[in-house]
Short mmCIF file of C-alpha atoms in Angstrom, two decimals:
data_model
loop_
_atom_site.label_atom_id
_atom_site.label_comp_id
_atom_site.label_asym_id
_atom_site.label_seq_id
_atom_site.Cartn_x
_atom_site.Cartn_y
_atom_site.Cartn_z
CA MET A 159 -0.08 0.06 -0.06
CA THR A 160 1.36 3.44 -0.88
CA PRO A 161 2.15 6.13 1.75
CA SER A 162 -0.80 8.18 0.37
CA ARG A 163 -3.08 5.28 0.43
CA THR A 164 -1.89 4.52 3.98
CA ARG A 165 -2.66 8.03 5.03
CA ARG A 166 -6.15 8.05 3.60
CA SER A 167 -6.91 4.71 5.17
CA ARG A 168 -5.86 6.17 8.54
CA ALA A 169 -8.13 9.25 8.12
CA LEU A 170 -11.00 6.99 7.05
CA ALA A 171 -10.45 4.86 10.24
CA ALA A 172 -10.49 7.99 12.22
CA ALA A 173 -13.69 9.12 10.51
CA VAL A 174 -15.42 5.72 11.44
CA THR A 175 -14.13 4.85 14.84
CA GLY A 176 -13.54 8.19 16.48
CA LEU A 177 -9.83 7.54 16.12
CA LEU A 178 -10.04 4.47 18.36
CA ALA A 179 -8.20 1.48 17.59
CA ALA A 180 -10.50 -1.22 16.04
CA THR A 181 -9.66 -4.91 15.74
CA ALA A 182 -9.20 -5.94 12.29
CA LEU A 183 -10.98 -9.27 11.64
CA ALA A 184 -9.35 -11.30 8.79
CA ALA A 185 -11.92 -12.07 6.24
CA CYS A 186 -11.46 -15.28 4.01
CA THR A 187 -12.87 -14.99 0.56
CA THR A 188 -15.67 -17.61 0.22
CA ASP A 189 -16.55 -19.46 -2.85
CA THR A 190 -17.77 -17.47 -5.64
CA PRO A 191 -21.59 -17.41 -6.33
CA GLY A 192 -22.68 -18.39 -9.83
CA GLY A 193 -23.37 -14.76 -10.71
CA THR A 194 -25.19 -11.63 -9.76
CA THR A 195 -28.66 -12.19 -8.48
CA MET A 196 -31.26 -9.62 -9.73
CA THR A 197 -34.82 -9.38 -8.76
CA PRO A 198 -37.48 -8.35 -11.40
CA ALA A 199 -36.98 -4.68 -12.29
CA PRO A 200 -40.13 -2.51 -11.76
CA THR A 201 -39.95 -1.44 -15.37
CA THR A 202 -38.78 -3.03 -18.66
CA ALA A 203 -35.79 -0.67 -18.98
CA GLY A 204 -33.12 -3.12 -17.90
CA SER A 205 -30.97 -3.85 -20.84
CA ALA A 206 -32.54 -1.25 -23.11
CA ALA A 207 -30.66 1.41 -20.73
CA PHE A 208 -27.43 0.38 -22.20
CA PRO A 209 -24.82 1.51 -23.30
CA VAL A 210 -24.47 4.21 -20.63
CA THR A 211 -21.66 6.34 -19.58
CA ILE A 212 -21.02 7.45 -15.92
CA ASP A 213 -18.69 10.31 -15.16
CA HIS A 214 -16.64 10.10 -11.94
CA VAL A 215 -13.48 11.71 -10.30
CA PHE A 216 -11.25 9.84 -12.54
CA GLY A 217 -12.98 10.32 -15.82
CA SER A 218 -15.77 8.05 -17.12
CA THR A 219 -16.81 4.56 -17.56
CA THR A 220 -18.99 3.16 -20.28
CA ILE A 221 -21.10 0.22 -19.42
CA ASP A 222 -22.19 -1.55 -22.87
CA ALA A 223 -24.65 -4.00 -21.55
CA GLN A 224 -26.50 -4.73 -18.33
CA PRO A 225 -23.88 -6.13 -15.88
CA GLN A 226 -24.36 -9.91 -14.86
CA ARG A 227 -21.68 -10.11 -12.20
CA VAL A 228 -21.40 -7.06 -9.84
CA ALA A 229 -18.67 -6.56 -7.25
CA ALA A 230 -18.83 -3.91 -4.68
CA ILE A 231 -15.70 -2.37 -2.97
CA SER A 232 -15.09 0.01 -0.12
CA TRP A 233 -18.09 0.72 2.23
CA ALA A 234 -21.77 1.09 1.30
CA ASN A 235 -21.55 0.18 -2.30
CA GLN A 236 -23.15 -3.28 -1.71
CA ASP A 237 -25.97 -1.49 0.03
CA ALA A 238 -26.99 0.48 -3.00
CA ALA A 239 -26.91 -2.61 -5.15
CA LEU A 240 -29.00 -4.53 -2.73
CA ALA A 241 -31.40 -1.90 -2.17
CA LEU A 242 -32.06 -2.02 -5.83
CA GLY A 243 -32.64 -5.79 -5.85
CA VAL A 244 -29.07 -6.88 -6.97
CA VAL A 245 -26.96 -9.17 -5.14
CA PRO A 246 -23.16 -8.63 -5.72
CA VAL A 247 -20.96 -11.58 -6.41
CA ALA A 248 -18.54 -9.99 -3.89
CA MET A 249 -18.48 -7.48 -1.30
CA PRO A 250 -16.27 -6.29 1.51
CA PHE A 251 -16.17 -8.27 4.87
CA ALA A 252 -17.44 -5.92 7.58
CA ALA A 253 -14.61 -5.90 9.99
CA TYR A 254 -15.95 -2.72 11.75
CA GLY A 255 -19.43 -2.97 12.96
CA GLY A 256 -20.34 -6.34 11.42
CA ASP A 257 -21.14 -9.61 13.07
CA ALA A 258 -18.85 -12.56 13.23
CA ASP A 259 -19.87 -13.47 9.72
CA GLY A 260 -18.66 -9.96 8.47
CA LEU A 261 -22.21 -8.72 7.85
CA LEU A 262 -23.84 -5.55 8.90
CA PRO A 263 -27.40 -5.98 10.19
CA TRP A 264 -28.82 -3.89 7.46
CA VAL A 265 -26.99 -5.79 4.87
CA LYS A 266 -27.91 -9.21 6.43
CA ASP A 267 -31.63 -8.19 6.54
CA ALA A 268 -31.47 -7.16 2.82
CA LEU A 269 -29.90 -10.52 1.84
CA THR A 270 -32.51 -12.33 3.82
CA GLY A 271 -35.30 -10.31 2.20
CA LEU A 272 -34.00 -11.26 -1.36
CA GLY A 273 -33.67 -14.69 -0.35
CA ALA A 274 -30.00 -14.50 -1.22
CA GLN A 275 -26.89 -16.35 0.07
CA THR A 276 -23.95 -14.38 1.33
CA PRO A 277 -21.77 -13.25 -1.62
CA ALA A 278 -17.95 -13.88 -1.60
CA LEU A 279 -16.44 -11.70 1.03
CA LEU A 280 -13.37 -9.35 0.43
CA ASP A 281 -10.68 -8.76 2.89
CA GLU A 282 -10.00 -5.09 2.62
CA ALA A 283 -8.29 -4.77 6.11
CA ASP A 284 -5.06 -3.43 4.24
CA GLY A 285 -6.15 -2.12 0.95
CA PHE A 286 -8.22 -3.80 -1.87
CA ASP A 287 -8.59 -7.57 -2.15
CA TYR A 288 -7.36 -7.85 -5.78
CA ASP A 289 -7.05 -11.61 -5.45
CA GLY A 290 -10.57 -11.86 -4.12
CA LEU A 291 -11.98 -9.82 -6.93
CA ALA A 292 -10.25 -11.73 -9.59
CA LYS A 293 -11.71 -14.95 -8.17
CA ALA A 294 -15.08 -13.41 -8.37
CA ALA A 295 -14.67 -12.52 -11.80
CA PRO A 296 -16.89 -9.45 -11.93
CA ASP A 297 -18.00 -7.52 -15.07
CA LEU A 298 -18.52 -4.38 -13.17
CA VAL A 299 -17.00 -3.04 -9.89
CA LEU A 300 -18.96 -0.45 -7.86
CA GLY A 301 -16.85 2.14 -6.08
CA VAL A 302 -19.50 4.87 -6.03
CA TYR A 303 -18.84 5.66 -2.38
CA GLY A 304 -15.04 5.58 -1.58
CA GLY A 305 -11.73 7.39 -1.31
CA PHE A 306 -9.35 5.48 -3.34
CA GLU A 307 -6.90 6.95 -5.53
CA LYS A 308 -6.05 6.95 -9.23
CA ALA A 309 -3.51 4.13 -9.03
CA ASP A 310 -6.23 1.95 -7.30
CA TYR A 311 -8.82 2.88 -9.95
CA ASP A 312 -6.42 1.86 -12.78
CA LYS A 313 -5.69 -1.45 -11.19
CA LEU A 314 -9.36 -2.07 -10.46
CA SER A 315 -10.17 -1.29 -13.99
CA LYS A 316 -7.91 -3.97 -15.21
CA ALA A 317 -10.19 -6.50 -13.41
CA ALA A 318 -13.39 -4.99 -14.72
CA ARG A 319 -15.05 -1.79 -15.71
CA THR A 320 -15.14 0.25 -12.50
CA VAL A 321 -17.41 3.10 -11.47
CA ALA A 322 -15.60 5.40 -9.02
CA TYR A 323 -16.92 8.16 -6.74
CA PRO A 324 -18.21 11.26 -8.34
CA GLY A 325 -16.26 14.01 -6.33
CA ALA A 326 -15.10 14.28 -2.66
CA ALA A 327 -13.66 11.25 -1.25
CA TRP A 328 -16.18 9.46 1.20
CA GLY A 329 -18.70 12.32 0.24
CA THR A 330 -21.08 10.60 -1.93
CA SER A 331 -24.50 11.02 -0.56
CA TRP A 332 -26.85 8.02 -0.20
CA GLN A 333 -29.12 9.83 -2.93
CA ASP A 334 -26.18 9.87 -5.22
CA GLN A 335 -25.21 6.44 -4.42
CA LEU A 336 -28.78 5.19 -5.43
CA THR A 337 -28.75 7.48 -8.55
CA THR A 338 -25.46 6.42 -9.95
CA THR A 339 -25.88 2.69 -8.97
CA GLY A 340 -29.24 2.70 -10.57
CA LYS A 341 -27.84 4.09 -13.72
CA ALA A 342 -24.97 1.60 -13.90
CA LEU A 343 -27.25 -1.40 -13.43
CA GLY A 344 -30.05 -0.30 -15.64
CA ARG A 345 -32.54 0.39 -12.48
CA GLU A 346 -32.94 4.14 -12.52
CA ALA A 347 -36.83 3.69 -12.05
CA LYS A 348 -36.15 1.42 -9.10
CA ALA A 349 -33.55 3.96 -7.83
CA THR A 350 -36.31 6.71 -7.84
CA GLU A 351 -38.63 4.62 -6.08
CA VAL A 352 -36.38 3.56 -3.23
CA LYS A 353 -35.17 7.06 -2.78
CA ALA A 354 -38.71 8.35 -2.26
CA GLN A 355 -39.47 5.62 0.22
CA ILE A 356 -36.30 6.61 2.27
CA GLU A 357 -37.34 10.37 2.07
CA LYS A 358 -40.62 9.54 3.26
CA LYS A 359 -39.17 7.72 6.46
CA ILE A 360 -37.02 10.79 7.05
CA ALA A 361 -39.95 13.05 6.69
CA ASP A 362 -42.04 11.05 9.11
CA ALA A 363 -39.33 11.17 11.51
CA VAL A 364 -39.06 15.03 11.41
CA ALA A 365 -42.87 15.34 11.77
CA ALA A 366 -42.83 13.18 14.81
CA ASN A 367 -40.02 14.87 16.67
CA PRO A 368 -40.61 18.56 16.38
CA GLN A 369 -38.55 19.04 19.67
CA ILE A 370 -35.17 18.46 17.68
CA GLN A 371 -36.01 20.79 14.77
CA GLY A 372 -33.61 23.71 14.60
CA LYS A 373 -31.35 22.64 17.43
CA SER A 374 -27.70 23.01 16.62
CA PHE A 375 -25.16 20.03 16.94
CA ALA A 376 -21.75 19.21 16.32
CA TYR A 377 -19.90 15.83 15.68
CA LEU A 378 -16.79 15.57 17.64
CA SER A 379 -14.07 12.78 18.11
CA PHE A 380 -12.02 12.61 21.30
CA THR A 381 -9.06 10.23 21.46
CA SER A 382 -8.10 9.08 25.01
CA SER A 383 -4.34 8.87 23.92
CA ASP A 384 -4.21 12.83 23.05
CA PRO A 385 -6.65 14.83 24.94
CA SER A 386 -4.94 17.98 23.82
CA SER A 387 -7.08 18.16 20.72
CA VAL A 388 -10.47 17.35 19.20
CA TYR A 389 -11.38 16.09 15.72
CA TYR A 390 -14.73 17.77 14.42
CA TYR A 391 -16.60 16.80 11.24
CA THR A 392 -17.40 19.46 8.75
CA ALA A 393 -20.66 20.72 7.54
CA SER A 394 -20.25 18.67 4.17
CA ASP A 395 -19.47 15.32 5.86
CA ALA A 396 -21.93 12.70 5.26
CA ARG A 397 -22.76 11.86 8.75
CA VAL A 398 -23.37 15.57 9.41
CA GLN A 399 -25.67 15.80 6.50
CA PHE A 400 -27.64 12.75 8.01
CA VAL A 401 -28.40 14.74 11.14
CA LYS A 402 -29.11 17.93 9.21
CA ALA A 403 -31.71 15.90 7.19
CA LEU A 404 -33.56 15.26 10.39
CA GLY A 405 -33.98 19.02 10.97
CA MET A 406 -31.04 19.89 13.13
CA VAL A 407 -28.55 22.70 12.12
CA ASP A 408 -24.66 23.07 12.23
CA ALA A 409 -23.49 24.83 15.35
CA PRO A 410 -22.03 28.29 14.45
CA LYS A 411 -18.45 27.18 15.22
CA ILE A 412 -18.64 24.23 12.93
CA THR A 413 -20.18 26.43 10.25
CA GLU A 414 -17.07 28.82 10.68
CA LEU A 415 -14.81 26.04 10.65
CA SER A 416 -16.03 24.48 7.50
CA GLN A 417 -15.63 27.41 5.35
CA GLY A 418 -13.11 27.30 2.58
CA THR A 419 -12.37 23.41 3.10
CA ASP A 420 -13.10 20.31 1.12
CA ASP A 421 -12.17 18.10 4.08
CA PHE A 422 -14.67 16.09 5.86
CA PHE A 423 -12.88 16.58 9.27
CA GLY A 424 -10.55 18.81 11.00
CA THR A 425 -8.61 19.42 14.17
CA LEU A 426 -9.30 21.94 17.13
CA SER A 427 -7.16 22.72 19.99
CA ALA A 428 -8.49 21.78 23.50
CA GLU A 429 -8.01 25.28 24.49
CA LEU A 430 -10.65 26.47 21.93
CA VAL A 431 -13.21 23.56 22.18
CA ASP A 432 -15.33 25.82 24.68
CA GLU A 433 -16.28 27.82 21.42
CA ILE A 434 -18.20 24.88 20.17
CA ASP A 435 -21.71 26.34 20.88
CA ALA A 436 -23.82 23.43 20.03
CA ASP A 437 -26.96 22.35 21.57
CA VAL A 438 -26.08 18.80 21.18
CA VAL A 439 -22.66 16.96 20.89
CA LEU A 440 -22.36 13.61 19.18
CA ALA A 441 -19.35 12.21 20.56
CA TYR A 442 -17.05 9.49 19.50
CA VAL A 443 -15.41 7.93 22.61
CA ASP A 444 -13.83 4.74 23.58
CA ASP A 445 -16.56 3.89 26.09
CA ALA A 446 -18.52 5.18 29.09
CA ALA A 447 -15.31 5.66 31.05
CA HIS A 448 -13.68 7.82 28.46
CA LEU A 449 -16.66 9.94 28.25
CA GLU A 450 -16.42 10.56 31.95
CA ALA A 451 -12.73 11.53 31.45
CA VAL A 452 -13.73 14.00 28.73
CA THR A 453 -16.43 15.55 31.05
CA LYS A 454 -13.85 15.93 33.84
CA ASP A 455 -10.92 17.23 31.54
CA PRO A 456 -10.44 20.81 32.56
CA LEU A 457 -10.48 21.96 28.95
CA LEU A 458 -12.66 19.43 27.12
CA GLY A 459 -15.17 19.54 29.82
CA LYS A 460 -15.84 23.33 29.04
CA ILE A 461 -17.90 22.40 26.00
CA PRO A 462 -21.22 23.58 26.90
CA ALA A 463 -23.21 20.47 25.71
CA ILE A 464 -20.64 18.11 27.42
CA GLN A 465 -21.22 20.17 30.59
CA ARG A 466 -24.96 19.62 30.41
CA GLY A 467 -25.00 16.04 29.30
CA SER A 468 -26.53 17.02 26.01
CA VAL A 469 -24.48 14.21 24.29
CA VAL A 470 -25.20 11.26 22.01
CA VAL A 471 -22.40 8.85 22.85
CA LEU A 472 -21.05 7.09 19.81
CA ASP A 473 -19.04 4.10 21.25
CA ASP A 474 -20.78 1.22 19.35
CA PRO A 475 -19.20 0.31 15.98
CA THR A 476 -22.39 -0.83 14.21
CA PHE A 477 -24.31 2.38 15.53
CA ASN A 478 -21.42 4.53 14.48
CA LEU A 479 -21.03 3.05 10.78
CA SER A 480 -24.55 3.55 10.08
CA THR A 481 -23.99 7.29 9.67
CA SER A 482 -20.31 7.27 9.08
CA ALA A 483 -20.96 5.77 5.52
CA PRO A 484 -24.73 6.67 5.17
CA SER A 485 -26.16 4.30 2.59
CA PRO A 486 -29.57 3.57 1.13
CA LEU A 487 -29.89 0.58 3.62
CA SER A 488 -28.06 2.06 6.62
CA VAL A 489 -30.10 5.42 6.82
CA PRO A 490 -33.44 3.87 7.43
CA TRP A 491 -31.74 1.77 10.02
CA ALA A 492 -30.07 4.80 11.56
CA ILE A 493 -33.24 6.79 11.90
CA ASP A 494 -34.65 4.22 14.16
CA ALA A 495 -31.45 4.28 16.14
CA TYR A 496 -30.54 7.90 16.04
CA VAL A 497 -33.73 9.82 16.68
CA PRO A 498 -34.59 8.69 20.35
CA LYS A 499 -30.86 9.66 21.30
CA LEU A 500 -31.16 12.99 19.90
CA VAL A 501 -34.57 13.58 21.46
CA GLU A 502 -32.86 12.53 24.83
CA ALA A 503 -29.96 14.93 24.28
CA VAL A 504 -32.31 17.95 23.41
CA GLY A 505 -34.39 17.14 26.47
CA LYS A 506 -31.45 18.21 28.57
CA LEU A 507 -31.30 21.61 27.29
#
């Protein structure tokens, strides 16, 4: 893995785990399924939608015919395919947040709902599993949500046509995941349908919880190894966008820090954290004991929301991942998990 790839991987790990050390589970590639499973499409578009060209950060990819063996890499890409009724021939082993079989709960539910077996699982603990991909023999690789670099893309493209992310690394919204994946798979009508269903679930959650509307929040990550600084997530970060979709707003300090940057997170000195004037803080911590240490810290404990206890504790990997990489499958799951905690935190104002 190149130094730049290593730096990006470490930054990504910080985004998901709150800069905590997660145990990397080794994943063995299972036997390759016979091919991609597709449920009947809602329209007759299918193969008539091809050829299609999809623009992305590294150029464009032309797909000549409806893919028959779809592989997913990075996070969330299998989620968009599954949401559209397409079961990949290969997808990543979920070392963070998944069960012993390497499956996230929303992915497991989708596979069960489609009556599908678990696809071949790719070990991405230290870069892409090119051997696993080769064994799966895909005709299309989905990397619509990701942060890999041009060298990775070039290597992936040698295995099969690859659709990369459209812009900012790790910044593809769940809506764009659906739209782009639907276009790549010839399921644009289904993508529109699924998008409407998720938007209704969000709207229902907003309507049912007026007490959180307009309240400000900040996503922060605390590391027990270095309490001298705090990581914050910017206004453009996907997990931040998720909370804003529920009717909450960026804290003024986060708005200020987010200006003029395309980065999804940044660092703030502990001496300045009392300026984070959020009604609610969503806090990545090791565990309850770490949160208590943050609360008692002479600098970190000055954050107003921390002082009041208006905190949503982020110490569960599955809970954390549901919005760290928001997808068409994880967002509905996250709504049910997050909203009660946001309501509780706002109740302490």
